[in-house]
Structure formats: C-alpha cells, structure tokens
Short mmCIF file of C-alpha atoms in Angstrom, two decimals:
data_model
loop_
_atom_site.label_atom_id
_atom_site.label_comp_id
_atom_site.label_asym_id
_atom_site.label_seq_id
_atom_site.Cartn_x
_atom_site.Cartn_y
_atom_site.Cartn_z
CA PHE A 1457 -8.39 4.11 -46.43
CA PHE A 1458 -5.02 3.82 -44.87
CA LEU A 1459 -4.88 0.03 -45.32
CA PRO A 1460 -3.45 -0.04 -49.06
CA SER A 1461 -0.84 2.55 -48.05
CA LEU A 1462 0.06 0.32 -44.82
CA LYS A 1463 0.36 -2.61 -46.90
CA VAL A 1464 2.69 -0.97 -49.59
CA GLU A 1465 4.60 0.20 -46.93
CA SER A 1466 5.20 -2.97 -44.94
CA LYS A 1467 6.02 -5.07 -48.49
CA THR A 1468 7.96 -2.30 -49.57
CA LYS A 1469 10.33 -2.63 -46.06
CA GLY A 1470 10.74 -6.43 -47.49
CA LYS A 1471 9.13 -8.11 -44.23
CA PRO A 1472 6.82 -11.27 -45.36
CA GLN A 1473 3.77 -10.96 -43.84
CA LYS A 1474 3.07 -12.80 -40.66
CA GLN A 1475 1.28 -16.17 -40.86
CA ILE A 1476 -1.96 -17.35 -38.18
CA CYS A 1477 -0.81 -20.60 -36.63
CA GLN A 1478 -3.89 -22.31 -36.96
CA VAL A 1479 -3.44 -24.88 -34.12
CA VAL A 1480 -3.13 -21.91 -31.38
CA LEU A 1481 -6.18 -20.28 -33.61
CA ASP A 1482 -8.84 -23.34 -33.39
CA GLN A 1483 -7.99 -23.57 -29.90
CA PHE A 1484 -8.32 -20.12 -29.11
CA ASP A 1485 -11.79 -19.82 -31.30
CA LYS A 1486 -12.65 -23.25 -28.97
CA GLN A 1487 -11.84 -21.59 -25.51
CA TYR A 1488 -12.58 -17.70 -25.89
CA THR A 1489 -16.17 -18.18 -28.11
CA ALA A 1490 -17.17 -20.21 -24.93
CA GLU A 1491 -15.25 -17.37 -22.62
CA LEU A 1492 -15.88 -13.75 -24.32
CA GLY A 1493 -19.03 -15.14 -26.35
CA ASP A 1494 -19.65 -12.59 -29.23
CA ALA A 1495 -16.71 -10.34 -28.10
CA TRP A 1496 -14.84 -12.83 -29.15
CA ALA A 1497 -15.50 -11.93 -32.90
CA SER A 1498 -14.13 -8.32 -33.14
CA VAL A 1499 -10.88 -9.16 -31.04
CA ARG A 1500 -10.40 -12.17 -33.50
CA ASP A 1501 -10.73 -9.51 -36.25
CA VAL A 1502 -7.98 -7.53 -34.44
CA LEU A 1503 -5.64 -10.01 -32.98
CA THR A 1504 -5.19 -11.99 -36.64
CA TYR A 1505 -4.76 -8.78 -38.27
CA PRO A 1506 -1.27 -7.17 -37.26
CA LEU A 1507 -2.10 -4.30 -40.08
CA CYS A 1508 -4.14 -2.87 -37.79
CA TRP A 1509 -2.42 -3.09 -34.26
CA GLN A 1510 -1.32 0.56 -32.59
CA TYR A 1511 1.88 0.86 -30.53
CA GLY A 1512 1.74 3.66 -27.49
CA VAL A 1513 5.64 5.82 -27.55
CA LEU A 1514 5.91 6.00 -23.68
CA LEU A 1515 8.95 9.51 -23.45
CA ASN A 1516 11.75 8.73 -21.49
CA LYS A 1517 11.95 11.61 -18.41
CA PHE A 1518 15.82 10.71 -18.48
CA SER A 1519 16.61 11.52 -21.98
CA GLN A 1520 13.89 14.76 -23.19
CA SER A 1521 14.25 15.78 -27.13
CA PRO A 1522 12.10 19.35 -26.71
CA GLU A 1523 11.10 18.30 -30.31
CA MET A 1524 9.51 15.06 -29.46
CA GLU A 1525 6.33 15.32 -28.00
CA SER A 1526 5.54 18.37 -30.92
CA THR A 1527 6.56 15.64 -33.72
CA LEU A 1528 4.34 13.32 -32.03
CA ARG A 1529 1.34 15.54 -32.23
CA VAL A 1530 2.35 16.46 -36.35
CA LYS A 1531 2.09 12.96 -36.71
CA GLY A 1532 -1.91 12.57 -34.75
CA TYR A 1533 -0.41 11.40 -31.74
CA HIS A 1534 -2.15 12.20 -28.20
CA PRO A 1535 -1.61 11.56 -24.81
CA ALA A 1536 -2.80 8.12 -23.54
CA PHE A 1537 -3.76 9.35 -20.20
CA HIS A 1538 -5.34 12.27 -18.14
CA GLY A 1539 -5.52 14.14 -15.32
CA SER A 1540 -8.93 12.03 -14.16
CA LEU A 1541 -6.65 8.77 -13.37
CA PRO A 1542 -6.62 8.14 -9.57
CA TYR A 1543 -2.68 8.02 -10.35
CA LEU A 1544 -0.82 9.80 -13.05
CA PRO A 1545 2.14 11.77 -12.48
CA ALA A 1546 3.64 14.94 -14.22
CA SER A 1547 7.06 12.98 -15.47
CA PHE A 1548 4.66 9.58 -16.93
CA ARG A 1549 3.98 10.56 -20.82
CA CYS A 1550 2.56 8.09 -23.52
CA TYR A 1551 1.58 8.91 -26.39
CA ILE A 1552 -0.85 7.01 -29.09
CA ARG A 1553 -2.86 7.49 -32.32
CA ARG A 1554 -6.26 5.92 -33.53
CA THR A 1555 -4.72 5.30 -36.95
CA PRO A 1556 -2.07 1.64 -37.42
CA GLY A 1557 1.38 1.63 -37.27
CA ARG A 1558 4.63 2.32 -35.47
CA PHE A 1559 6.41 5.05 -34.64
CA PRO A 1560 10.35 4.30 -35.67
CA ALA A 1561 12.31 2.49 -33.37
CA GLN A 1562 15.25 3.39 -31.77
CA LYS A 1563 18.29 1.41 -31.95
CA HIS A 1564 20.01 0.86 -28.47
CA GLN A 1565 23.42 2.62 -28.57
CA ALA A 1566 26.13 2.23 -25.75
CA GLY A 1567 26.62 5.22 -23.77
CA LYS A 1568 23.18 7.10 -25.03
CA LEU A 1569 19.61 6.73 -24.06
CA LYS A 1570 17.04 6.22 -26.12
CA GLU A 1571 14.02 8.77 -25.85
CA TYR A 1572 11.10 6.60 -26.01
CA TYR A 1573 9.71 3.07 -25.90
CA LEU A 1574 7.20 1.38 -27.59
CA LEU A 1575 4.83 -0.24 -26.39
CA ASN A 1576 1.00 -1.87 -26.49
CA ALA A 1577 -0.26 0.89 -24.46
CA ALA A 1578 -2.21 -1.47 -22.45
CA SER A 1579 1.12 -3.28 -20.58
CA LEU A 1580 0.87 0.45 -18.93
CA LEU A 1581 -2.19 -0.16 -17.44
CA PRO A 1582 -0.53 -2.57 -14.35
CA VAL A 1583 1.70 -0.15 -13.86
CA LEU A 1584 -0.63 3.23 -13.02
CA ALA A 1585 -2.80 0.85 -10.73
CA LEU A 1586 0.53 -0.30 -8.68
CA GLU A 1587 0.65 3.55 -7.64
CA VAL A 1588 4.51 3.88 -6.79
CA LYS A 1589 4.73 6.77 -4.71
CA ASP A 1590 8.85 8.33 -3.97
CA GLY A 1591 11.21 6.21 -1.28
CA GLU A 1592 9.21 2.71 -1.62
CA ASP A 1593 10.39 -0.10 -2.42
CA VAL A 1594 9.45 -2.10 -5.43
CA LEU A 1595 9.75 -5.48 -6.47
CA ASP A 1596 9.29 -6.36 -10.13
CA LEU A 1597 9.16 -10.00 -9.95
CA CYS A 1598 9.15 -11.12 -13.61
CA ALA A 1599 10.69 -7.55 -14.77
CA ALA A 1600 11.74 -8.49 -18.50
CA PRO A 1601 11.73 -7.32 -20.98
CA GLY A 1602 12.01 -4.54 -18.73
CA GLY A 1603 9.20 -1.96 -20.08
CA LYS A 1604 7.29 -1.98 -16.88
CA SER A 1605 10.09 -1.60 -15.02
CA VAL A 1606 10.95 1.83 -17.31
CA ALA A 1607 7.79 2.67 -16.77
CA ILE A 1608 7.51 2.66 -12.89
CA LEU A 1609 11.16 4.55 -13.38
CA GLN A 1610 8.81 7.34 -15.21
CA CYS A 1611 6.67 7.72 -12.42
CA ALA A 1612 8.47 7.65 -9.47
CA CYS A 1613 12.09 7.33 -7.58
CA PRO A 1614 11.82 4.07 -5.71
CA GLY A 1615 13.44 3.79 -2.05
CA GLN A 1616 14.89 0.12 -3.43
CA PHE A 1617 14.26 -1.30 -6.92
CA HIS A 1618 14.73 -4.58 -7.58
CA CYS A 1619 13.92 -6.07 -10.80
CA ASN A 1620 13.67 -9.94 -11.34
CA GLU A 1621 14.16 -12.09 -14.20
CA TYR A 1622 14.81 -16.17 -13.97
CA ASP A 1623 15.60 -16.76 -17.68
CA GLY A 1624 18.95 -16.14 -18.32
CA LEU A 1625 18.38 -14.78 -22.28
CA ARG A 1626 15.31 -12.65 -21.25
CA SER A 1627 17.56 -11.69 -18.22
CA ARG A 1628 20.19 -10.04 -20.09
CA TRP A 1629 17.26 -8.22 -22.42
CA LEU A 1630 16.13 -7.28 -19.03
CA LYS A 1631 19.40 -5.64 -18.16
CA GLN A 1632 19.80 -3.63 -21.85
CA THR A 1633 16.50 -2.36 -21.76
CA ILE A 1634 17.46 -0.58 -18.32
CA GLU A 1635 20.52 0.42 -19.44
CA SER A 1636 19.09 2.20 -22.37
CA PHE A 1637 16.82 4.19 -20.55
CA ILE A 1638 18.12 5.12 -17.34
CA PRO A 1639 20.82 7.21 -16.14
CA GLU A 1640 24.12 6.23 -14.21
CA PRO A 1641 23.44 7.31 -11.05
CA LEU A 1642 19.92 5.58 -10.91
CA VAL A 1643 20.98 2.41 -12.58
CA ASN A 1644 23.35 1.66 -9.29
CA LEU A 1645 19.87 1.56 -7.14
CA ILE A 1646 18.74 -0.70 -9.78
CA MET A 1647 19.12 -4.89 -8.43
CA VAL A 1648 18.81 -6.64 -11.43
CA SER A 1649 18.02 -10.65 -9.92
CA LYS A 1650 17.86 -13.86 -11.59
CA LEU A 1651 16.09 -15.49 -9.01
CA ASP A 1652 13.25 -18.31 -8.94
CA GLY A 1653 10.55 -15.95 -8.47
CA ARG A 1654 8.51 -18.64 -6.72
CA GLN A 1655 11.06 -18.66 -3.83
CA ILE A 1656 11.48 -14.57 -3.18
CA GLY A 1657 9.24 -14.48 -0.91
CA ASP A 1658 10.73 -17.06 1.01
CA LEU A 1659 14.55 -14.86 0.24
CA LYS A 1660 12.68 -12.24 1.25
CA PRO A 1661 10.44 -11.58 3.15
CA GLU A 1662 8.00 -8.34 4.26
CA LEU A 1663 10.47 -6.67 1.90
CA TYR A 1664 8.62 -4.20 -0.56
CA ASP A 1665 5.52 -1.82 -0.24
CA LYS A 1666 4.30 -2.68 -3.69
CA VAL A 1667 4.75 -5.69 -6.08
CA LEU A 1668 4.01 -5.86 -9.89
CA VAL A 1669 3.55 -9.20 -10.82
CA ASP A 1670 3.52 -9.48 -15.22
CA ALA A 1671 3.51 -13.18 -15.12
CA PRO A 1672 4.55 -15.65 -17.67
CA CYS A 1673 1.43 -16.29 -19.82
CA SER A 1674 0.05 -18.12 -22.46
CA ASN A 1675 0.75 -14.19 -24.96
CA ASP A 1676 -2.22 -14.64 -26.98
CA ARG A 1677 -1.26 -11.94 -29.90
CA SER A 1678 2.55 -13.79 -30.81
CA TRP A 1679 1.15 -17.61 -29.89
CA LEU A 1680 -0.91 -16.64 -33.28
CA PHE A 1681 2.21 -16.63 -35.51
CA SER A 1682 3.44 -19.28 -34.23
CA SER A 1683 6.33 -19.96 -37.13
CA ASP A 1684 7.18 -23.21 -35.25
CA ILE A 1685 3.52 -25.64 -35.37
CA GLN A 1686 5.32 -28.03 -32.78
CA GLN A 1687 6.48 -25.44 -30.57
CA ALA A 1688 2.83 -23.70 -30.43
CA THR A 1689 0.99 -27.26 -29.93
CA LEU A 1690 3.94 -27.75 -27.33
CA ARG A 1691 3.05 -24.67 -25.73
CA LEU A 1692 -0.66 -25.22 -25.82
CA ILE A 1693 -0.10 -28.39 -24.00
CA GLN A 1694 1.95 -26.58 -21.00
CA ARG A 1695 -0.42 -24.33 -21.15
CA LYS A 1696 -2.66 -25.72 -18.64
CA GLU A 1697 0.72 -25.32 -15.79
CA LEU A 1698 0.14 -22.21 -16.31
CA SER A 1699 -1.86 -20.75 -14.09
CA SER A 1700 -0.39 -22.94 -11.25
CA LEU A 1701 2.92 -21.20 -11.26
CA GLN A 1702 1.51 -18.01 -11.38
CA PHE A 1703 -0.24 -19.18 -8.55
CA GLN A 1704 2.92 -19.93 -7.09
CA LEU A 1705 4.57 -16.60 -8.15
CA LEU A 1706 1.62 -14.87 -6.31
CA ARG A 1707 1.38 -16.34 -3.02
CA SER A 1708 5.41 -16.04 -3.55
CA ALA A 1709 4.54 -11.53 -3.87
CA ILE A 1710 2.27 -11.57 -1.00
CA LYS A 1711 5.32 -12.76 1.38
CA ALA A 1712 7.50 -10.56 -0.02
CA LEU A 1713 4.77 -7.35 1.01
CA ARG A 1714 5.39 -5.99 3.74
CA PRO A 1715 1.38 -5.36 5.97
CA GLY A 1716 0.01 -2.93 4.33
CA GLY A 1717 1.46 -3.02 0.82
CA SER A 1718 -0.13 -3.39 -2.09
CA LEU A 1719 0.19 -6.19 -5.85
CA VAL A 1720 -0.58 -5.70 -9.04
CA TYR A 1721 -1.25 -8.84 -10.70
CA SER A 1722 -1.44 -8.97 -14.92
CA THR A 1723 -0.83 -11.08 -18.07
CA CYS A 1724 -1.36 -10.19 -21.73
CA THR A 1725 -3.96 -13.26 -22.20
CA LEU A 1726 -7.84 -13.33 -22.46
CA SER A 1727 -7.38 -16.40 -20.43
CA LYS A 1728 -9.70 -17.03 -17.57
CA ALA A 1729 -8.34 -19.71 -16.33
CA GLU A 1730 -4.72 -17.35 -15.92
CA ASN A 1731 -6.21 -14.77 -15.16
CA SER A 1732 -9.83 -14.42 -12.68
CA ASP A 1733 -9.62 -17.70 -12.02
CA VAL A 1734 -6.06 -17.26 -10.72
CA ILE A 1735 -6.82 -13.97 -8.30
CA ASN A 1736 -10.19 -16.00 -6.98
CA LEU A 1737 -7.77 -18.95 -5.57
CA ILE A 1738 -5.50 -16.67 -3.92
CA LEU A 1739 -8.35 -14.66 -2.54
CA ASN A 1740 -9.99 -17.93 -1.36
CA SER A 1741 -6.64 -19.40 0.21
CA CYS A 1742 -4.84 -16.26 1.55
CA SER A 1743 -6.34 -14.76 4.94
CA ASN A 1744 -4.41 -12.37 4.50
CA VAL A 1745 -5.37 -10.49 1.64
CA ILE A 1746 -7.90 -8.55 0.17
CA PRO A 1747 -9.12 -7.11 -3.35
CA VAL A 1748 -8.71 -3.52 -4.34
CA ASP A 1749 -11.42 -1.63 -6.06
CA ILE A 1750 -9.72 -0.16 -9.66
CA SER A 1751 -12.95 0.55 -11.18
CA GLU A 1752 -11.61 4.75 -11.61
CA MET A 1753 -8.80 4.09 -13.09
CA ALA A 1754 -10.87 2.01 -15.59
CA LYS A 1755 -13.72 4.07 -15.67
CA ALA A 1756 -10.75 7.49 -16.81
CA VAL A 1757 -9.80 5.99 -19.39
CA SER A 1758 -12.20 3.85 -21.01
CA GLN A 1759 -12.40 6.40 -24.01
CA GLU A 1760 -9.36 4.93 -24.97
CA PHE A 1761 -9.59 1.34 -23.99
CA SER A 1762 -12.06 -1.28 -24.49
CA PHE A 1763 -12.94 -3.51 -21.29
CA LEU A 1764 -14.74 -6.55 -20.94
CA GLY A 1765 -17.92 -5.86 -19.17
CA GLY A 1766 -18.94 -7.72 -15.98
CA THR A 1767 -15.56 -8.34 -14.12
CA GLN A 1768 -15.07 -7.36 -10.99
CA GLN A 1769 -14.12 -4.11 -9.44
CA HIS A 1770 -10.14 -5.17 -8.48
CA GLU A 1771 -10.11 -6.08 -11.96
CA LEU A 1772 -9.92 -5.57 -15.46
CA LEU A 1773 -9.75 -7.14 -19.01
CA VAL A 1774 -8.61 -4.81 -21.85
CA LEU A 1775 -10.04 -6.09 -24.74
CA PRO A 1776 -9.02 -5.21 -28.05
CA GLU A 1777 -10.74 -3.52 -30.70
CA LYS A 1778 -10.70 -1.53 -34.59
CA GLY A 1779 -9.64 2.01 -33.92
CA ARG A 1780 -8.81 1.02 -30.19
CA THR A 1781 -6.27 -2.01 -30.32
CA TRP A 1782 -4.82 -2.24 -27.85
CA GLY A 1783 -4.85 -5.41 -25.29
CA PRO A 1784 -5.24 -7.99 -24.02
CA MET A 1785 -4.72 -7.09 -20.64
CA TYR A 1786 -5.34 -8.41 -17.21
CA VAL A 1787 -5.00 -6.10 -14.35
CA ALA A 1788 -5.99 -6.84 -11.07
CA LYS A 1789 -5.15 -5.24 -7.46
CA LEU A 1790 -4.97 -7.09 -3.66
CA LYS A 1791 -3.68 -5.38 -0.86
CA LYS A 1792 -2.19 -6.79 2.73
CA LEU A 1793 -2.97 -7.06 5.90
#
C-alpha cells in the first residue's frame, strides 16, 4: 500500500530510477541459484528493487539531540537491537522501521557534528560481534567509508584506535566521516593510516586486542546497479581474485592480534567463495586461531534480521527479504590462541 506514494516521492526528487546491470544479474542468478537454492528468488526480488530497501538510523552519542528519538518514534521507528544481545552498550542506539524509505541525510558541515548515520542495519552486526570494551586497542583494517569505526566508538572508548584504509580516495572519505561524528579530543586519539592491510601484521605484530576486517568484496547491492557495462564486466573477472586478497588480509590481521585477542571478518556479499570458504581456509591453515560461537547474537536479533540456515556457529549470513531488507552481510568471529 505504500509503494505508489514512494514512487511519486522519488519522481518528484528528480532522480532517475537506477537501472539493473544485466551482466551482473546473469552472473548472480547462476551463482546464487546454485549456492542459496530457493532462497535466492526472494533475495533477488529485494536486491533488484531499491524502492523496498530500508535504512537504519545510528544515533551519535557525541551529538545528542533530545528530540531525535521521539521524532523517530513518531515516524514509526523502533530500536533495532534489544537487551537479549550478549553485548549491547547502553550508548549504542540504532532505530529502524518496517516500511521502506530513508530518513533525510545530514550534510557535512565543518565544525558541526552529525546527529546520526544512515546505514544498512545489518552492517552493525560485525561491530556487536567484536564486543569492544573501554581501554582495548582496536584495529579497523579496511575502515572506509567509516560507518563501522563510528559505530565502534558508540560502544566503547578504545585505548588505541587505528583506522586503516589503503585506497586514497576512500581514505579521505574515512577522515571526513570521523570528523563528522567524533568530537575534538577523541579525534586526536584515532590514528588514520593508508597502509596496505596485507602488511599491517608484519608492521604491527601482536599490538591489538580486537581487529575488524570488513574486507573489500563483491558488493552485491551496488554491483547490480553498475552503470558502466565494461566496469561491471571487469569487476566480475577480477572477482575471482578477491578471496585471495581477503585471505591475505585475514592472515595479516591475525599477526596484528595479541594472543587471546579476537577478530571479526565481514563482507556485504552472498558469495560463498568470499565468505565461509575464506574462513575455512584460515581455520585450516592457521593453527593459532579458533572459531568463536556467535549463534546467541544471531538468535537475539532473529526478529529483525533474516539469516541463511545451515551456517556454522562462528558465522552468519543476513539475507534480505521483504520487510526485513537488511543485508547481505556475512559475519564470522575468530580468536587467537
């Protein structure tokens, strides 16, 4: 019943509807029908129809407006995460609603902090799985555009916080995100670097208590709407090399971890080659890491998120479905011995 009004809204904003990239869709149809079976049809419906997408609103504890939560509630939003989660700091608040549509975004203004960050609510699950505590040394290995770094700082105040992004353009984006959300004294405690993530483990061995590897991946949502056919075709060819890069980033992250520290790996793709295959390869080749059970976290959010069945206890895959369009988001957790 809400879709016609949404269409009108998007027309009046003068934005042309996104076009599906057929080359990418054909490839996804082939691969994901094989990997996901019947589940692919409903996931496909959501991914190819942006008008049904939902957006979460992560509140910024450093720039609280007293009216914000009541405004959100009036508009039909409710908290995405509840007390039954194994880890949920009181300062960490994200609002979602069942109906599609996006809360208005805030523009970047120098010297003024934004009050909230708009995101795919599933992208907060890796942060909740990481369970950062005050005073811990934390590395966000592939940090741009910065949403997960901002979310980590909503949870706790790390001792050292190292945000790394190898790509120059994305690194500038990361810096701007941090400046938009994090106040002055705290910003100075954050180290932003442009190192090759594959080398950080050798450069900074056993320095961190927690490492987040939100790896470069085939971003299913955005790839489906590639406007440049040649670029899309090239991406699909290079896609085969991604799992090797992801494996190298994980190896590096494990070196950077202190013994007893833990690591969360995440992607925004459904691809088995970039998800469980990479984690299985790490578990089979690194004798100093063990899987960590995150099934309690998945259980606690199963009202709001839809998961692929049959995954192992140390991993989860959020599948977008109508009314719960979050994901794709793969999350796995490991601990270093």
